[in-house]
Amino acid sequence: MFPIGDDDSSRRTVPLVTYALLVLNFLFFFIELSGGDAFIEQWAFVPRRFLANPGGDFLTLFTSMFMHAGWVHLLGNMLYLWIFGDNVEDRFGHSKFAIFYLLCGLAATFAQLLFSAGSNVPNLGASGAIAGVLGAYILLFPQGKVRVLQGNK
């Protein structure tokens, strides 16, 4: 099953933060593509490097949330943000949703740090923030109707 949409009939506001996050993720990905490995090394979160110099690497806590490992990674994350983010934003409000999204991304990054403190592998992607949005959707809309594309059985 592959989600392709949901019931937005109860939505009351335009999901400005969700739209902004979608645009930022795509823009950052295009910059990442043009900057190549050097850009990834500089702006992705690298656990060992962060622990060696937290102040110098502080921005990577945030920049890494807008980077992706390829088109499938980006498109998958943005599909889930598009389908579920608007509902959560509507319920939380714009400002609280933006804060929630960033806090979920930070929580995921610190969880990764906890399990791979000595790693030199760049950590990037919006997956942690998106997982937080999905968790909020499940809790806030337990009866939500999600349209899915089903493969052959």
mmCIF file of C-alpha atoms in Angstrom:
data_model
loop_
_atom_site.group_PDB
_atom_site.id
_atom_site.type_symbol
_atom_site.label_atom_id
_atom_site.label_comp_id
_atom_site.label_asym_id
_atom_site.label_seq_id
_atom_site.Cartn_x
_atom_site.Cartn_y
_atom_site.Cartn_z
ATOM 1 C CA MET A 1 0.000 0.000 0.000
ATOM 2 C CA PHE A 2 1.202 3.460 -0.914
ATOM 3 C CA PRO A 3 -0.518 6.604 0.446
ATOM 4 C CA ILE A 4 -1.795 8.999 -2.205
ATOM 5 C CA GLY A 5 -4.052 11.314 -0.200
ATOM 6 C CA ASP A 6 -6.351 11.811 2.736
ATOM 7 C CA ASP A 7 -9.606 13.468 3.708
ATOM 8 C CA ASP A 8 -8.976 17.220 4.086
ATOM 9 C CA SER A 9 -12.633 18.179 4.344
ATOM 10 C CA SER A 10 -12.308 19.394 7.941
ATOM 11 C CA ARG A 11 -9.241 21.576 7.273
ATOM 12 C CA ARG A 12 -9.877 25.233 8.153
ATOM 13 C CA THR A 13 -6.597 26.966 7.243
ATOM 14 C CA VAL A 14 -4.145 27.124 4.362
ATOM 15 C CA PRO A 15 -1.113 25.021 5.379
ATOM 16 C CA LEU A 16 1.471 27.775 4.896
ATOM 17 C CA VAL A 17 4.186 26.098 6.975
ATOM 18 C CA THR A 18 3.735 22.775 5.188
ATOM 19 C CA TYR A 19 4.025 24.534 1.828
ATOM 20 C CA ALA A 20 7.106 26.446 3.021
ATOM 21 C CA LEU A 21 8.735 23.236 4.264
ATOM 22 C CA LEU A 22 8.076 21.539 0.937
ATOM 23 C CA VAL A 23 9.650 24.432 -0.958
ATOM 24 C CA LEU A 24 12.636 24.615 1.413
ATOM 25 C CA ASN A 25 13.303 20.892 1.120
ATOM 26 C CA PHE A 26 13.246 21.027 -2.675
ATOM 27 C CA LEU A 27 15.379 24.180 -2.841
ATOM 28 C CA PHE A 28 17.911 22.785 -0.399
ATOM 29 C CA PHE A 29 18.065 19.541 -2.380
ATOM 30 C CA PHE A 30 18.831 21.419 -5.605
ATOM 31 C CA ILE A 31 21.570 23.351 -3.815
ATOM 32 C CA GLU A 32 22.857 20.056 -2.412
ATOM 33 C CA LEU A 33 22.948 18.544 -5.904
ATOM 34 C CA SER A 34 24.927 21.480 -7.275
ATOM 35 C CA GLY A 35 27.295 21.544 -4.294
ATOM 36 C CA GLY A 36 28.085 17.831 -4.389
ATOM 37 C CA ASP A 37 30.031 15.940 -1.748
ATOM 38 C CA ALA A 38 31.710 19.068 -0.396
ATOM 39 C CA PHE A 39 28.308 20.592 0.392
ATOM 40 C CA ILE A 40 27.128 17.373 2.049
ATOM 41 C CA GLU A 41 30.274 17.159 4.161
ATOM 42 C CA GLN A 42 29.891 20.750 5.320
ATOM 43 C CA TRP A 43 26.143 20.871 6.031
ATOM 44 C CA ALA A 44 25.116 17.307 6.969
ATOM 45 C CA PHE A 45 25.155 16.261 10.614
ATOM 46 C CA VAL A 46 28.215 14.102 11.346
ATOM 47 C CA PRO A 47 28.016 12.672 14.887
ATOM 48 C CA ARG A 48 31.745 12.447 15.623
ATOM 49 C CA ARG A 49 32.397 15.926 14.236
ATOM 50 C CA PHE A 50 29.493 17.394 16.214
ATOM 51 C CA LEU A 51 30.734 15.913 19.485
ATOM 52 C CA ALA A 52 34.228 17.264 18.807
ATOM 53 C CA ASN A 53 32.936 20.798 18.183
ATOM 54 C CA PRO A 54 29.233 21.286 19.056
ATOM 55 C CA GLY A 55 29.374 25.076 18.715
ATOM 56 C CA GLY A 56 31.041 24.953 15.322
ATOM 57 C CA ASP A 57 28.683 22.291 14.040
ATOM 58 C CA PHE A 58 25.468 23.638 15.608
ATOM 59 C CA LEU A 59 23.871 24.706 12.306
ATOM 60 C CA THR A 60 24.118 21.174 10.910
ATOM 61 C CA LEU A 61 21.445 20.160 13.427
ATOM 62 C CA PHE A 62 19.054 22.155 11.239
ATOM 63 C CA THR A 63 20.586 22.129 7.758
ATOM 64 C CA SER A 64 20.732 18.325 7.736
ATOM 65 C CA MET A 65 16.918 18.240 8.129
ATOM 66 C CA PHE A 66 16.566 19.760 4.666
ATOM 67 C CA MET A 67 19.051 17.501 2.872
ATOM 68 C CA HIS A 68 18.277 14.175 1.227
ATOM 69 C CA ALA A 69 20.233 11.177 -0.041
ATOM 70 C CA GLY A 70 18.585 11.174 -3.455
ATOM 71 C CA TRP A 71 15.377 11.739 -5.380
ATOM 72 C CA VAL A 72 13.524 8.750 -3.880
ATOM 73 C CA HIS A 73 14.405 9.884 -0.353
ATOM 74 C CA LEU A 74 13.259 13.439 -1.080
ATOM 75 C CA LEU A 75 10.059 12.496 -2.934
ATOM 76 C CA GLY A 76 9.044 9.914 -0.330
ATOM 77 C CA ASN A 77 9.495 12.350 2.543
ATOM 78 C CA MET A 78 7.723 15.161 0.721
ATOM 79 C CA LEU A 79 4.794 12.917 -0.233
ATOM 80 C CA TYR A 80 4.196 12.104 3.435
ATOM 81 C CA LEU A 81 4.613 15.749 4.448
ATOM 82 C CA TRP A 82 2.145 16.795 1.710
ATOM 83 C CA ILE A 83 -0.479 14.239 2.733
ATOM 84 C CA PHE A 84 -0.272 14.476 6.520
ATOM 85 C CA GLY A 85 1.411 17.793 7.354
ATOM 86 C CA ASP A 86 -1.529 19.999 6.395
ATOM 87 C CA ASN A 87 -3.862 18.234 8.825
ATOM 88 C CA VAL A 88 -1.436 18.416 11.727
ATOM 89 C CA GLU A 89 -0.656 22.053 10.946
ATOM 90 C CA ASP A 90 -4.365 22.851 10.866
ATOM 91 C CA ARG A 91 -4.823 21.325 14.315
ATOM 92 C CA PHE A 92 -1.638 22.807 15.873
ATOM 93 C CA GLY A 93 -1.627 26.188 14.161
ATOM 94 C CA HIS A 94 1.200 27.508 11.987
ATOM 95 C CA SER A 95 3.744 28.502 14.644
ATOM 96 C CA LYS A 96 3.281 25.457 16.852
ATOM 97 C CA PHE A 97 3.485 23.177 13.836
ATOM 98 C CA ALA A 98 6.759 24.760 12.691
ATOM 99 C CA ILE A 99 8.233 24.347 16.174
ATOM 100 C CA PHE A 100 6.905 20.788 16.429
ATOM 101 C CA TYR A 101 8.415 19.856 13.051
ATOM 102 C CA LEU A 102 11.837 21.198 14.002
ATOM 103 C CA LEU A 103 11.735 19.579 17.459
ATOM 104 C CA CYS A 104 10.895 16.212 15.893
ATOM 105 C CA GLY A 105 13.817 16.594 13.507
ATOM 106 C CA LEU A 106 16.130 17.485 16.388
ATOM 107 C CA ALA A 107 14.880 14.558 18.473
ATOM 108 C CA ALA A 108 15.618 12.185 15.596
ATOM 109 C CA THR A 109 19.086 13.650 15.122
ATOM 110 C CA PHE A 110 19.922 13.303 18.818
ATOM 111 C CA ALA A 111 18.565 9.740 18.828
ATOM 112 C CA GLN A 112 20.910 8.993 15.926
ATOM 113 C CA LEU A 113 23.751 10.632 17.839
ATOM 114 C CA LEU A 114 23.019 8.454 20.861
ATOM 115 C CA PHE A 115 23.387 5.275 18.815
ATOM 116 C CA SER A 116 26.269 6.317 16.563
ATOM 117 C CA ALA A 117 28.345 8.873 18.465
ATOM 118 C CA GLY A 118 31.587 7.739 16.866
ATOM 119 C CA SER A 119 30.311 7.716 13.305
ATOM 120 C CA ASN A 120 31.796 9.835 10.530
ATOM 121 C CA VAL A 121 28.873 9.042 8.216
ATOM 122 C CA PRO A 122 26.824 12.141 7.322
ATOM 123 C CA ASN A 123 23.274 12.035 8.684
ATOM 124 C CA LEU A 124 20.720 13.856 6.570
ATOM 125 C CA GLY A 125 17.049 13.970 5.708
ATOM 126 C CA ALA A 126 13.678 15.090 6.933
ATOM 127 C CA SER A 127 12.665 11.551 7.908
ATOM 128 C CA GLY A 128 12.774 12.212 11.654
ATOM 129 C CA ALA A 129 10.650 15.333 11.378
ATOM 130 C CA ILE A 130 8.255 13.547 9.016
ATOM 131 C CA ALA A 131 7.996 10.608 11.434
ATOM 132 C CA GLY A 132 6.952 13.073 14.125
ATOM 133 C CA VAL A 133 4.279 14.494 11.817
ATOM 134 C CA LEU A 134 3.019 10.966 11.088
ATOM 135 C CA GLY A 135 2.892 10.173 14.798
ATOM 136 C CA ALA A 136 0.924 13.353 15.448
ATOM 137 C CA TYR A 137 -1.458 12.508 12.601
ATOM 138 C CA ILE A 138 -2.131 9.047 14.030
ATOM 139 C CA LEU A 139 -2.831 10.489 17.483
ATOM 140 C CA LEU A 140 -4.891 13.451 16.282
ATOM 141 C CA PHE A 141 -6.814 11.676 13.530
ATOM 142 C CA PRO A 142 -7.214 8.049 14.604
ATOM 143 C CA GLN A 143 -10.232 7.685 12.320
ATOM 144 C CA GLY A 144 -8.632 9.593 9.424
ATOM 145 C CA LYS A 145 -9.293 8.217 5.973
ATOM 146 C CA VAL A 146 -6.143 7.759 3.895
ATOM 147 C CA ARG A 147 -6.392 6.880 0.212
ATOM 148 C CA VAL A 148 -3.831 4.302 -0.862
ATOM 149 C CA LEU A 149 -2.599 2.791 -4.071
ATOM 150 C CA GLN A 150 -2.654 -0.969 -3.706
ATOM 151 C CA GLY A 151 -0.580 -3.356 -5.696
ATOM 152 C CA ASN A 152 -1.794 -6.697 -7.009
ATOM 153 C CA LYS A 153 -2.156 -9.417 -4.425
#
